[in-house]
Amino acid sequence: MASSILNVTDATFAADVLQHPGLVLVDFWAEWCGPCKALAPILADLAETYPEVRVVKVNADKNKQTMEKFTVRGLPSMLLFGAGEERARLVGTTSKTRLASLLDEHLEGQ
């Protein structure tokens, strides 16, 4: 995992995601999740390519409160937040191209 990706917990989610003024891409993942592991290098690349977007990871097994609050039911799930509001959600395996397009679309709207 790239050092530019922040690990977020139930205790830090509000400060690290909801109170962040810019875009935040949140990856809900688990160690046992194969597709989550496959997505990790894609997220690392995106974190480097889009320094204006904060990329964070939430371990689903260790942060049930945040999972429940945002009704995350499948892994991996990527939620995009802007100014504390959920802007988009992708569930399951996705491509780097799809994630980059999503980020481009929301960066244009800022």
mmCIF file of N, CA, C and O in Angstrom:
data_model
loop_
_atom_site.group_PDB
_atom_site.id
_atom_site.type_symbol
_atom_site.label_atom_id
_atom_site.label_comp_id
_atom_site.label_asym_id
_atom_site.label_seq_id
_atom_site.Cartn_x
_atom_site.Cartn_y
_atom_site.Cartn_z
ATOM 1 N N MET A 1 0.842 -1.183 0.000
ATOM 2 C CA MET A 1 0.000 0.000 0.000
ATOM 3 C C MET A 1 0.884 1.242 0.000
ATOM 4 O O MET A 1 1.856 1.317 0.732
ATOM 5 N N ALA A 2 0.550 2.189 -0.796
ATOM 6 C CA ALA A 2 1.328 3.420 -0.884
ATOM 7 C C ALA A 2 1.198 4.218 0.410
ATOM 8 O O ALA A 2 0.173 4.197 1.071
ATOM 9 N N SER A 3 2.269 4.919 0.744
ATOM 10 C CA SER A 3 2.246 5.710 1.974
ATOM 11 C C SER A 3 1.259 6.864 1.870
ATOM 12 O O SER A 3 0.849 7.416 2.878
ATOM 13 N N SER A 4 0.844 7.211 0.648
ATOM 14 C CA SER A 4 -0.113 8.305 0.476
ATOM 15 C C SER A 4 -1.547 7.864 0.760
ATOM 16 O O SER A 4 -2.454 8.681 0.772
ATOM 17 N N ILE A 5 -1.750 6.568 0.992
ATOM 18 C CA ILE A 5 -3.080 6.067 1.338
ATOM 19 C C ILE A 5 -3.181 5.997 2.847
ATOM 20 O O ILE A 5 -2.335 5.413 3.520
ATOM 21 N N LEU A 6 -4.226 6.600 3.374
ATOM 22 C CA LEU A 6 -4.433 6.709 4.811
ATOM 23 C C LEU A 6 -5.352 5.598 5.289
ATOM 24 O O LEU A 6 -6.382 5.330 4.673
ATOM 25 N N ASN A 7 -4.985 4.936 6.372
ATOM 26 C CA ASN A 7 -5.867 3.960 7.003
ATOM 27 C C ASN A 7 -6.768 4.697 7.980
ATOM 28 O O ASN A 7 -6.275 5.424 8.846
ATOM 29 N N VAL A 8 -8.070 4.518 7.820
ATOM 30 C CA VAL A 8 -9.061 5.236 8.605
ATOM 31 C C VAL A 8 -9.840 4.230 9.459
ATOM 32 O O VAL A 8 -10.099 3.114 9.020
ATOM 33 N N THR A 9 -10.215 4.646 10.658
ATOM 34 C CA THR A 9 -10.967 3.796 11.579
ATOM 35 C C THR A 9 -12.298 4.447 11.918
ATOM 36 O O THR A 9 -12.558 5.600 11.546
ATOM 37 N N ASP A 10 -13.123 3.712 12.668
ATOM 38 C CA ASP A 10 -14.382 4.295 13.147
ATOM 39 C C ASP A 10 -14.111 5.605 13.885
ATOM 40 O O ASP A 10 -14.843 6.587 13.728
ATOM 41 N N ALA A 11 -13.052 5.628 14.681
ATOM 42 C CA ALA A 11 -12.735 6.801 15.501
ATOM 43 C C ALA A 11 -12.256 7.995 14.682
ATOM 44 O O ALA A 11 -12.451 9.147 15.094
ATOM 45 N N THR A 12 -11.641 7.742 13.523
ATOM 46 C CA THR A 12 -11.065 8.848 12.748
ATOM 47 C C THR A 12 -11.832 9.176 11.476
ATOM 48 O O THR A 12 -11.470 10.123 10.775
ATOM 49 N N PHE A 13 -12.888 8.418 11.165
ATOM 50 C CA PHE A 13 -13.597 8.593 9.900
ATOM 51 C C PHE A 13 -14.139 10.015 9.724
ATOM 52 O O PHE A 13 -13.969 10.621 8.664
ATOM 53 N N ALA A 14 -14.776 10.542 10.732
ATOM 54 C CA ALA A 14 -15.356 11.887 10.610
ATOM 55 C C ALA A 14 -14.286 12.920 10.296
ATOM 56 O O ALA A 14 -14.445 13.730 9.382
ATOM 57 N N ALA A 15 -13.176 12.898 11.033
ATOM 58 C CA ALA A 15 -12.118 13.892 10.829
ATOM 59 C C ALA A 15 -11.395 13.681 9.497
ATOM 60 O O ALA A 15 -11.102 14.648 8.781
ATOM 61 N N ASP A 16 -11.117 12.432 9.146
ATOM 62 C CA ASP A 16 -10.322 12.151 7.946
ATOM 63 C C ASP A 16 -11.115 12.179 6.647
ATOM 64 O O ASP A 16 -10.546 12.391 5.579
ATOM 65 N N VAL A 17 -12.417 11.947 6.730
ATOM 66 C CA VAL A 17 -13.239 11.867 5.511
ATOM 67 C C VAL A 17 -14.304 12.958 5.482
ATOM 68 O O VAL A 17 -14.325 13.792 4.584
ATOM 69 N N LEU A 18 -15.184 12.957 6.459
ATOM 70 C CA LEU A 18 -16.341 13.856 6.418
ATOM 71 C C LEU A 18 -15.969 15.325 6.579
ATOM 72 O O LEU A 18 -16.630 16.194 6.017
ATOM 73 N N GLN A 19 -14.911 15.609 7.322
ATOM 74 C CA GLN A 19 -14.514 17.003 7.535
ATOM 75 C C GLN A 19 -13.450 17.473 6.545
ATOM 76 O O GLN A 19 -13.061 18.633 6.563
ATOM 77 N N HIS A 20 -13.014 16.587 5.668
ATOM 78 C CA HIS A 20 -12.021 16.964 4.659
ATOM 79 C C HIS A 20 -12.710 17.815 3.588
ATOM 80 O O HIS A 20 -13.770 17.437 3.088
ATOM 81 N N PRO A 21 -12.141 18.955 3.214
ATOM 82 C CA PRO A 21 -12.821 19.849 2.273
ATOM 83 C C PRO A 21 -12.860 19.360 0.828
ATOM 84 O O PRO A 21 -13.720 19.779 0.058
ATOM 85 N N GLY A 22 -11.954 18.484 0.452
ATOM 86 C CA GLY A 22 -11.896 18.028 -0.939
ATOM 87 C C GLY A 22 -12.525 16.666 -1.130
ATOM 88 O O GLY A 22 -13.290 16.183 -0.288
ATOM 89 N N LEU A 23 -12.189 16.039 -2.268
ATOM 90 C CA LEU A 23 -12.695 14.707 -2.569
ATOM 91 C C LEU A 23 -11.923 13.650 -1.795
ATOM 92 O O LEU A 23 -10.698 13.747 -1.656
ATOM 93 N N VAL A 24 -12.658 12.652 -1.304
ATOM 94 C CA VAL A 24 -12.056 11.532 -0.577
ATOM 95 C C VAL A 24 -12.632 10.240 -1.153
ATOM 96 O O VAL A 24 -13.841 10.040 -1.153
ATOM 97 N N LEU A 25 -11.747 9.372 -1.640
ATOM 98 C CA LEU A 25 -12.145 8.054 -2.117
ATOM 99 C C LEU A 25 -11.892 7.066 -0.993
ATOM 100 O O LEU A 25 -10.758 6.895 -0.548
ATOM 101 N N VAL A 26 -12.970 6.431 -0.520
ATOM 102 C CA VAL A 26 -12.893 5.505 0.607
ATOM 103 C C VAL A 26 -13.034 4.080 0.079
ATOM 104 O O VAL A 26 -14.023 3.750 -0.574
ATOM 105 N N ASP A 27 -12.035 3.254 0.380
ATOM 106 C CA ASP A 27 -12.044 1.839 0.002
ATOM 107 C C ASP A 27 -12.358 1.010 1.228
ATOM 108 O O ASP A 27 -11.572 0.974 2.176
ATOM 109 N N PHE A 28 -13.531 0.365 1.241
ATOM 110 C CA PHE A 28 -13.872 -0.588 2.293
ATOM 111 C C PHE A 28 -13.365 -1.947 1.835
ATOM 112 O O PHE A 28 -13.741 -2.419 0.759
ATOM 113 N N TRP A 29 -12.533 -2.594 2.633
ATOM 114 C CA TRP A 29 -11.836 -3.813 2.240
ATOM 115 C C TRP A 29 -11.720 -4.751 3.441
ATOM 116 O O TRP A 29 -12.032 -4.376 4.570
ATOM 117 N N ALA A 30 -11.241 -5.967 3.176
ATOM 118 C CA ALA A 30 -10.940 -6.933 4.231
ATOM 119 C C ALA A 30 -9.761 -7.784 3.770
ATOM 120 O O ALA A 30 -9.562 -7.995 2.567
ATOM 121 N N GLU A 31 -9.001 -8.288 4.732
ATOM 122 C CA GLU A 31 -7.816 -9.077 4.399
ATOM 123 C C GLU A 31 -8.154 -10.360 3.657
ATOM 124 O O GLU A 31 -7.375 -10.828 2.837
ATOM 125 N N TRP A 32 -9.308 -10.935 3.913
ATOM 126 C CA TRP A 32 -9.711 -12.203 3.296
ATOM 127 C C TRP A 32 -10.321 -12.010 1.908
ATOM 128 O O TRP A 32 -10.617 -12.980 1.224
ATOM 129 N N CYS A 33 -10.499 -10.782 1.482
ATOM 130 C CA CYS A 33 -11.201 -10.460 0.238
ATOM 131 C C CYS A 33 -10.220 -10.415 -0.945
ATOM 132 O O CYS A 33 -9.425 -9.471 -1.062
ATOM 133 N N GLY A 34 -10.278 -11.426 -1.816
ATOM 134 C CA GLY A 34 -9.406 -11.479 -2.988
ATOM 135 C C GLY A 34 -9.536 -10.270 -3.901
ATOM 136 O O GLY A 34 -8.525 -9.673 -4.295
ATOM 137 N N PRO A 35 -10.773 -9.884 -4.283
ATOM 138 C CA PRO A 35 -10.924 -8.698 -5.133
ATOM 139 C C PRO A 35 -10.383 -7.421 -4.471
ATOM 140 O O PRO A 35 -9.888 -6.533 -5.166
ATOM 141 N N CYS A 36 -10.445 -7.353 -3.153
ATOM 142 C CA CYS A 36 -9.895 -6.193 -2.441
ATOM 143 C C CYS A 36 -8.388 -6.121 -2.632
ATOM 144 O O CYS A 36 -7.826 -5.047 -2.865
ATOM 145 N N LYS A 37 -7.732 -7.285 -2.556
ATOM 146 C CA LYS A 37 -6.282 -7.342 -2.753
ATOM 147 C C LYS A 37 -5.913 -6.961 -4.180
ATOM 148 O O LYS A 37 -4.910 -6.281 -4.413
ATOM 149 N N ALA A 38 -6.716 -7.385 -5.146
ATOM 150 C CA ALA A 38 -6.463 -7.054 -6.551
ATOM 151 C C ALA A 38 -6.616 -5.549 -6.795
ATOM 152 O O ALA A 38 -5.944 -4.984 -7.662
ATOM 153 N N LEU A 39 -7.487 -4.914 -6.040
ATOM 154 C CA LEU A 39 -7.750 -3.486 -6.201
ATOM 155 C C LEU A 39 -6.661 -2.611 -5.573
ATOM 156 O O LEU A 39 -6.466 -1.467 -5.983
ATOM 157 N N ALA A 40 -5.934 -3.141 -4.607
ATOM 158 C CA ALA A 40 -4.950 -2.347 -3.859
ATOM 159 C C ALA A 40 -3.927 -1.634 -4.749
ATOM 160 O O ALA A 40 -3.697 -0.431 -4.560
ATOM 161 N N PRO A 41 -3.297 -2.301 -5.734
ATOM 162 C CA PRO A 41 -2.333 -1.564 -6.563
ATOM 163 C C PRO A 41 -2.985 -0.491 -7.434
ATOM 164 O O PRO A 41 -2.370 0.540 -7.735
ATOM 165 N N ILE A 42 -4.224 -0.702 -7.823
ATOM 166 C CA ILE A 42 -4.955 0.310 -8.598
ATOM 167 C C ILE A 42 -5.157 1.557 -7.750
ATOM 168 O O ILE A 42 -4.933 2.686 -8.202
ATOM 169 N N LEU A 43 -5.553 1.361 -6.505
ATOM 170 C CA LEU A 43 -5.754 2.500 -5.603
ATOM 171 C C LEU A 43 -4.442 3.217 -5.319
ATOM 172 O O LEU A 43 -4.405 4.443 -5.236
ATOM 173 N N ALA A 44 -3.368 2.460 -5.194
ATOM 174 C CA ALA A 44 -2.055 3.075 -4.976
ATOM 175 C C ALA A 44 -1.675 3.950 -6.168
ATOM 176 O O ALA A 44 -1.188 5.074 -5.998
ATOM 177 N N ASP A 45 -1.916 3.451 -7.384
ATOM 178 C CA ASP A 45 -1.641 4.240 -8.591
ATOM 179 C C ASP A 45 -2.490 5.500 -8.633
ATOM 180 O O ASP A 45 -2.006 6.584 -8.966
ATOM 181 N N LEU A 46 -3.771 5.373 -8.297
ATOM 182 C CA LEU A 46 -4.669 6.530 -8.318
ATOM 183 C C LEU A 46 -4.265 7.569 -7.277
ATOM 184 O O LEU A 46 -4.364 8.769 -7.527
ATOM 185 N N ALA A 47 -3.811 7.100 -6.125
ATOM 186 C CA ALA A 47 -3.374 8.030 -5.078
ATOM 187 C C ALA A 47 -2.186 8.859 -5.560
ATOM 188 O O ALA A 47 -2.074 10.046 -5.223
ATOM 189 N N GLU A 48 -1.329 8.263 -6.372
ATOM 190 C CA GLU A 48 -0.181 8.984 -6.920
ATOM 191 C C GLU A 48 -0.595 9.883 -8.086
ATOM 192 O O GLU A 48 -0.096 10.993 -8.235
ATOM 193 N N THR A 49 -1.505 9.405 -8.924
ATOM 194 C CA THR A 49 -1.940 10.139 -10.108
ATOM 195 C C THR A 49 -2.830 11.325 -9.758
ATOM 196 O O THR A 49 -2.818 12.341 -10.456
ATOM 197 N N TYR A 50 -3.613 11.192 -8.690
ATOM 198 C CA TYR A 50 -4.561 12.235 -8.281
ATOM 199 C C TYR A 50 -4.214 12.727 -6.875
ATOM 200 O O TYR A 50 -4.925 12.420 -5.914
ATOM 201 N N PRO A 51 -3.145 13.510 -6.733
ATOM 202 C CA PRO A 51 -2.764 13.973 -5.389
ATOM 203 C C PRO A 51 -3.817 14.888 -4.750
ATOM 204 O O PRO A 51 -3.835 15.058 -3.528
ATOM 205 N N GLU A 52 -4.702 15.453 -5.578
ATOM 206 C CA GLU A 52 -5.746 16.331 -5.050
ATOM 207 C C GLU A 52 -6.910 15.543 -4.440
ATOM 208 O O GLU A 52 -7.796 16.125 -3.807
ATOM 209 N N VAL A 53 -6.909 14.226 -4.612
ATOM 210 C CA VAL A 53 -7.943 13.360 -4.032
ATOM 211 C C VAL A 53 -7.314 12.567 -2.895
ATOM 212 O O VAL A 53 -6.278 11.920 -3.088
ATOM 213 N N ARG A 54 -7.917 12.628 -1.731
ATOM 214 C CA ARG A 54 -7.450 11.816 -0.603
ATOM 215 C C ARG A 54 -7.985 10.407 -0.786
ATOM 216 O O ARG A 54 -9.183 10.218 -0.974
ATOM 217 N N VAL A 55 -7.092 9.414 -0.759
ATOM 218 C CA VAL A 55 -7.491 8.012 -0.867
ATOM 219 C C VAL A 55 -7.285 7.374 0.502
ATOM 220 O O VAL A 55 -6.189 7.461 1.068
ATOM 221 N N VAL A 56 -8.356 6.761 1.022
ATOM 222 C CA VAL A 56 -8.281 6.137 2.344
ATOM 223 C C VAL A 56 -8.827 4.722 2.282
ATOM 224 O O VAL A 56 -9.614 4.382 1.399
ATOM 225 N N LYS A 57 -8.392 3.900 3.232
ATOM 226 C CA LYS A 57 -8.857 2.520 3.332
ATOM 227 C C LYS A 57 -9.489 2.316 4.702
ATOM 228 O O LYS A 57 -8.974 2.801 5.702
ATOM 229 N N VAL A 58 -10.614 1.589 4.716
ATOM 230 C CA VAL A 58 -11.290 1.229 5.961
ATOM 231 C C VAL A 58 -11.362 -0.288 6.015
ATOM 232 O O VAL A 58 -11.975 -0.917 5.138
ATOM 233 N N ASN A 59 -10.746 -0.885 7.021
ATOM 234 C CA ASN A 59 -10.795 -2.329 7.212
ATOM 235 C C ASN A 59 -12.195 -2.683 7.714
ATOM 236 O O ASN A 59 -12.580 -2.323 8.829
ATOM 237 N N ALA A 60 -12.958 -3.375 6.883
ATOM 238 C CA ALA A 60 -14.360 -3.670 7.189
ATOM 239 C C ALA A 60 -14.521 -4.521 8.441
ATOM 240 O O ALA A 60 -15.482 -4.348 9.196
ATOM 241 N N ASP A 61 -13.600 -5.435 8.673
ATOM 242 C CA ASP A 61 -13.702 -6.321 9.829
ATOM 243 C C ASP A 61 -13.446 -5.601 11.147
ATOM 244 O O ASP A 61 -13.962 -6.006 12.188
ATOM 245 N N LYS A 62 -12.672 -4.536 11.105
ATOM 246 C CA LYS A 62 -12.290 -3.833 12.329
ATOM 247 C C LYS A 62 -13.081 -2.549 12.561
ATOM 248 O O LYS A 62 -12.910 -1.904 13.594
ATOM 249 N N ASN A 63 -13.931 -2.165 11.610
ATOM 250 C CA ASN A 63 -14.644 -0.881 11.701
ATOM 251 C C ASN A 63 -16.111 -1.042 11.324
ATOM 252 O O ASN A 63 -16.609 -0.422 10.387
ATOM 253 N N LYS A 64 -16.801 -1.878 12.076
ATOM 254 C CA LYS A 64 -18.204 -2.219 11.793
ATOM 255 C C LYS A 64 -19.130 -1.007 11.891
ATOM 256 O O LYS A 64 -20.103 -0.907 11.154
ATOM 257 N N GLN A 65 -18.836 -0.091 12.784
ATOM 258 C CA GLN A 65 -19.701 1.081 12.975
ATOM 259 C C GLN A 65 -19.785 1.905 11.686
ATOM 260 O O GLN A 65 -20.877 2.305 11.267
ATOM 261 N N THR A 66 -18.658 2.137 11.052
ATOM 262 C CA THR A 66 -18.646 2.918 9.808
ATOM 263 C C THR A 66 -19.317 2.136 8.689
ATOM 264 O O THR A 66 -20.061 2.709 7.881
ATOM 265 N N MET A 67 -19.086 0.831 8.650
ATOM 266 C CA MET A 67 -19.758 -0.021 7.652
ATOM 267 C C MET A 67 -21.269 0.112 7.767
ATOM 268 O O MET A 67 -21.966 0.284 6.770
ATOM 269 N N GLU A 68 -21.774 0.025 8.983
ATOM 270 C CA GLU A 68 -23.222 0.108 9.203
ATOM 271 C C GLU A 68 -23.752 1.499 8.880
ATOM 272 O O GLU A 68 -24.810 1.635 8.266
ATOM 273 N N LYS A 69 -23.028 2.525 9.292
ATOM 274 C CA LYS A 69 -23.489 3.902 9.078
ATOM 275 C C LYS A 69 -23.701 4.196 7.591
ATOM 276 O O LYS A 69 -24.645 4.891 7.214
ATOM 277 N N PHE A 70 -22.838 3.648 6.739
ATOM 278 C CA PHE A 70 -22.923 3.922 5.305
ATOM 279 C C PHE A 70 -23.491 2.742 4.514
ATOM 280 O O PHE A 70 -23.416 2.720 3.288
ATOM 281 N N THR A 71 -24.101 1.792 5.216
ATOM 282 C CA THR A 71 -24.786 0.644 4.612
ATOM 283 C C THR A 71 -23.907 -0.055 3.571
ATOM 284 O O THR A 71 -24.329 -0.300 2.448
ATOM 285 N N VAL A 72 -22.682 -0.349 3.957
ATOM 286 C CA VAL A 72 -21.771 -1.080 3.081
ATOM 287 C C VAL A 72 -22.056 -2.559 3.278
ATOM 288 O O VAL A 72 -21.902 -3.089 4.363
ATOM 289 N N ARG A 73 -22.480 -3.227 2.207
ATOM 290 C CA ARG A 73 -22.883 -4.625 2.282
ATOM 291 C C ARG A 73 -21.945 -5.572 1.528
ATOM 292 O O ARG A 73 -21.919 -6.748 1.804
ATOM 293 N N GLY A 74 -21.223 -5.061 0.538
ATOM 294 C CA GLY A 74 -20.337 -5.903 -0.257
ATOM 295 C C GLY A 74 -18.934 -5.329 -0.298
ATOM 296 O O GLY A 74 -18.746 -4.129 -0.144
ATOM 297 N N LEU A 75 -17.965 -6.213 -0.494
ATOM 298 C CA LEU A 75 -16.570 -5.791 -0.578
ATOM 299 C C LEU A 75 -15.980 -6.250 -1.898
ATOM 300 O O LEU A 75 -16.335 -7.332 -2.368
ATOM 301 N N PRO A 76 -15.105 -5.471 -2.469
ATOM 302 C CA PRO A 76 -14.755 -4.116 -2.053
ATOM 303 C C PRO A 76 -15.867 -3.129 -2.404
ATOM 304 O O PRO A 76 -16.616 -3.343 -3.346
ATOM 305 N N SER A 77 -15.959 -2.096 -1.608
ATOM 306 C CA SER A 77 -16.866 -0.980 -1.892
ATOM 307 C C SER A 77 -16.056 0.297 -1.848
ATOM 308 O O SER A 77 -15.276 0.505 -0.920
ATOM 309 N N MET A 78 -16.229 1.123 -2.866
ATOM 310 C CA MET A 78 -15.568 2.414 -2.915
ATOM 311 C C MET A 78 -16.626 3.504 -2.872
ATOM 312 O O MET A 78 -17.510 3.526 -3.722
ATOM 313 N N LEU A 79 -16.520 4.359 -1.877
ATOM 314 C CA LEU A 79 -17.429 5.493 -1.748
ATOM 315 C C LEU A 79 -16.625 6.760 -1.973
ATOM 316 O O LEU A 79 -15.524 6.901 -1.426
ATOM 317 N N LEU A 80 -17.158 7.645 -2.783
ATOM 318 C CA LEU A 80 -16.504 8.916 -3.044
ATOM 319 C C LEU A 80 -17.261 10.004 -2.293
ATOM 320 O O LEU A 80 -18.478 10.135 -2.458
ATOM 321 N N PHE A 81 -16.535 10.735 -1.458
ATOM 322 C CA PHE A 81 -17.113 11.822 -0.682
ATOM 323 C C PHE A 81 -16.560 13.145 -1.162
ATOM 324 O O PHE A 81 -15.392 13.241 -1.544
ATOM 325 N N GLY A 82 -17.403 14.155 -1.124
ATOM 326 C CA GLY A 82 -17.000 15.520 -1.418
ATOM 327 C C GLY A 82 -17.663 16.430 -0.414
ATOM 328 O O GLY A 82 -18.883 16.374 -0.245
ATOM 329 N N ALA A 83 -16.875 17.203 0.302
ATOM 330 C CA ALA A 83 -17.387 18.121 1.321
ATOM 331 C C ALA A 83 -18.302 17.402 2.314
ATOM 332 O O ALA A 83 -19.347 17.921 2.701
ATOM 333 N N GLY A 84 -17.914 16.193 2.696
ATOM 334 C CA GLY A 84 -18.649 15.455 3.718
ATOM 335 C C GLY A 84 -19.870 14.701 3.244
ATOM 336 O O GLY A 84 -20.542 14.035 4.030
ATOM 337 N N GLU A 85 -20.183 14.778 1.948
ATOM 338 C CA GLU A 85 -21.361 14.109 1.396
ATOM 339 C C GLU A 85 -20.942 12.985 0.455
ATOM 340 O O GLU A 85 -20.003 13.160 -0.333
ATOM 341 N N GLU A 86 -21.661 11.873 0.503
ATOM 342 C CA GLU A 86 -21.384 10.793 -0.438
ATOM 343 C C GLU A 86 -21.812 11.235 -1.829
ATOM 344 O O GLU A 86 -22.945 11.641 -2.054
ATOM 345 N N ARG A 87 -20.887 11.146 -2.792
ATOM 346 C CA ARG A 87 -21.146 11.570 -4.168
ATOM 347 C C ARG A 87 -21.329 10.402 -5.125
ATOM 348 O O ARG A 87 -22.013 10.532 -6.133
ATOM 349 N N ALA A 88 -20.678 9.275 -4.821
ATOM 350 C CA ALA A 88 -20.754 8.114 -5.709
ATOM 351 C C ALA A 88 -20.369 6.867 -4.920
ATOM 352 O O ALA A 88 -19.709 6.951 -3.890
ATOM 353 N N ARG A 89 -20.792 5.704 -5.475
ATOM 354 C CA ARG A 89 -20.498 4.421 -4.840
ATOM 355 C C ARG A 89 -20.302 3.367 -5.922
ATOM 356 O O ARG A 89 -21.090 3.263 -6.841
ATOM 357 N N LEU A 90 -19.233 2.603 -5.782
ATOM 358 C CA LEU A 90 -18.964 1.469 -6.661
ATOM 359 C C LEU A 90 -18.775 0.244 -5.772
ATOM 360 O O LEU A 90 -18.000 0.294 -4.816
ATOM 361 N N VAL A 91 -19.456 -0.838 -6.092
ATOM 362 C CA VAL A 91 -19.350 -2.062 -5.308
ATOM 363 C C VAL A 91 -18.818 -3.167 -6.204
ATOM 364 O O VAL A 91 -19.297 -3.350 -7.324
ATOM 365 N N GLY A 92 -17.830 -3.888 -5.701
ATOM 366 C CA GLY A 92 -17.240 -4.990 -6.453
ATOM 367 C C GLY A 92 -16.003 -4.559 -7.205
ATOM 368 O O GLY A 92 -15.547 -3.421 -7.119
ATOM 369 N N THR A 93 -15.463 -5.498 -7.950
ATOM 370 C CA THR A 93 -14.251 -5.246 -8.717
ATOM 371 C C THR A 93 -14.531 -4.214 -9.799
ATOM 372 O O THR A 93 -15.570 -4.241 -10.447
ATOM 373 N N THR A 94 -13.600 -3.314 -9.969
ATOM 374 C CA THR A 94 -13.727 -2.294 -11.003
ATOM 375 C C THR A 94 -12.345 -2.022 -11.588
ATOM 376 O O THR A 94 -11.336 -2.404 -11.013
ATOM 377 N N SER A 95 -12.326 -1.359 -12.706
ATOM 378 C CA SER A 95 -11.060 -1.097 -13.388
ATOM 379 C C SER A 95 -10.487 0.264 -12.984
ATOM 380 O O SER A 95 -11.197 1.145 -12.510
ATOM 381 N N LYS A 96 -9.196 0.402 -13.238
ATOM 382 C CA LYS A 96 -8.537 1.682 -13.004
ATOM 383 C C LYS A 96 -9.158 2.758 -13.884
ATOM 384 O O LYS A 96 -9.356 3.893 -13.447
ATOM 385 N N THR A 97 -9.496 2.395 -15.111
ATOM 386 C CA THR A 97 -10.115 3.345 -16.043
ATOM 387 C C THR A 97 -11.439 3.861 -15.489
ATOM 388 O O THR A 97 -11.718 5.061 -15.550
ATOM 389 N N ARG A 98 -12.255 2.964 -14.957
ATOM 390 C CA ARG A 98 -13.558 3.363 -14.411
ATOM 391 C C ARG A 98 -13.389 4.283 -13.206
ATOM 392 O O ARG A 98 -14.071 5.292 -13.073
ATOM 393 N N LEU A 99 -12.458 3.934 -12.309
ATOM 394 C CA LEU A 99 -12.216 4.778 -11.136
ATOM 395 C C LEU A 99 -11.651 6.139 -11.537
ATOM 396 O O LEU A 99 -12.059 7.165 -10.999
ATOM 397 N N ALA A 100 -10.734 6.153 -12.506
ATOM 398 C CA ALA A 100 -10.165 7.420 -12.974
ATOM 399 C C ALA A 100 -11.245 8.300 -13.601
ATOM 400 O O ALA A 100 -11.281 9.512 -13.371
ATOM 401 N N SER A 101 -12.144 7.693 -14.368
ATOM 402 C CA SER A 101 -13.242 8.451 -14.976
ATOM 403 C C SER A 101 -14.147 9.048 -13.900
ATOM 404 O O SER A 101 -14.590 10.192 -14.024
ATOM 405 N N LEU A 102 -14.412 8.274 -12.868
ATOM 406 C CA LEU A 102 -15.240 8.760 -11.764
ATOM 407 C C LEU A 102 -14.568 9.959 -11.086
ATOM 408 O O LEU A 102 -15.232 10.973 -10.832
ATOM 409 N N LEU A 103 -13.281 9.849 -10.825
ATOM 410 C CA LEU A 103 -12.571 10.954 -10.194
ATOM 411 C C LEU A 103 -12.533 12.176 -11.106
ATOM 412 O O LEU A 103 -12.792 13.301 -10.641
ATOM 413 N N ASP A 104 -12.250 11.965 -12.391
ATOM 414 C CA ASP A 104 -12.239 13.092 -13.343
ATOM 415 C C ASP A 104 -13.583 13.806 -13.365
ATOM 416 O O ASP A 104 -13.646 15.035 -13.347
ATOM 417 N N GLU A 105 -14.645 13.037 -13.407
ATOM 418 C CA GLU A 105 -15.997 13.602 -13.468
ATOM 419 C C GLU A 105 -16.276 14.470 -12.247
ATOM 420 O O GLU A 105 -16.810 15.582 -12.373
ATOM 421 N N HIS A 106 -15.882 14.024 -11.079
ATOM 422 C CA HIS A 106 -16.181 14.779 -9.860
ATOM 423 C C HIS A 106 -15.189 15.921 -9.626
ATOM 424 O O HIS A 106 -15.556 16.916 -9.005
ATOM 425 N N LEU A 107 -13.993 15.787 -10.128
ATOM 426 C CA LEU A 107 -13.044 16.894 -10.032
ATOM 427 C C LEU A 107 -13.465 18.061 -10.921
ATOM 428 O O LEU A 107 -13.306 19.214 -10.549
ATOM 429 N N GLU A 108 -14.055 17.750 -12.083
ATOM 430 C CA GLU A 108 -14.555 18.802 -12.972
ATOM 431 C C GLU A 108 -15.688 19.576 -12.321
ATOM 432 O O GLU A 108 -15.859 20.758 -12.562
ATOM 433 N N GLY A 109 -16.467 18.910 -11.483
ATOM 434 C CA GLY A 109 -17.619 19.534 -10.853
ATOM 435 C C GLY A 109 -17.281 20.391 -9.656
ATOM 436 O O GLY A 109 -18.152 21.040 -9.089
ATOM 437 N N GLN A 110 -16.015 20.419 -9.272
ATOM 438 C CA GLN A 110 -15.646 21.205 -8.083
ATOM 439 C C GLN A 110 -15.410 22.646 -8.416
ATOM 440 O O GLN A 110 -14.960 23.042 -9.406
#
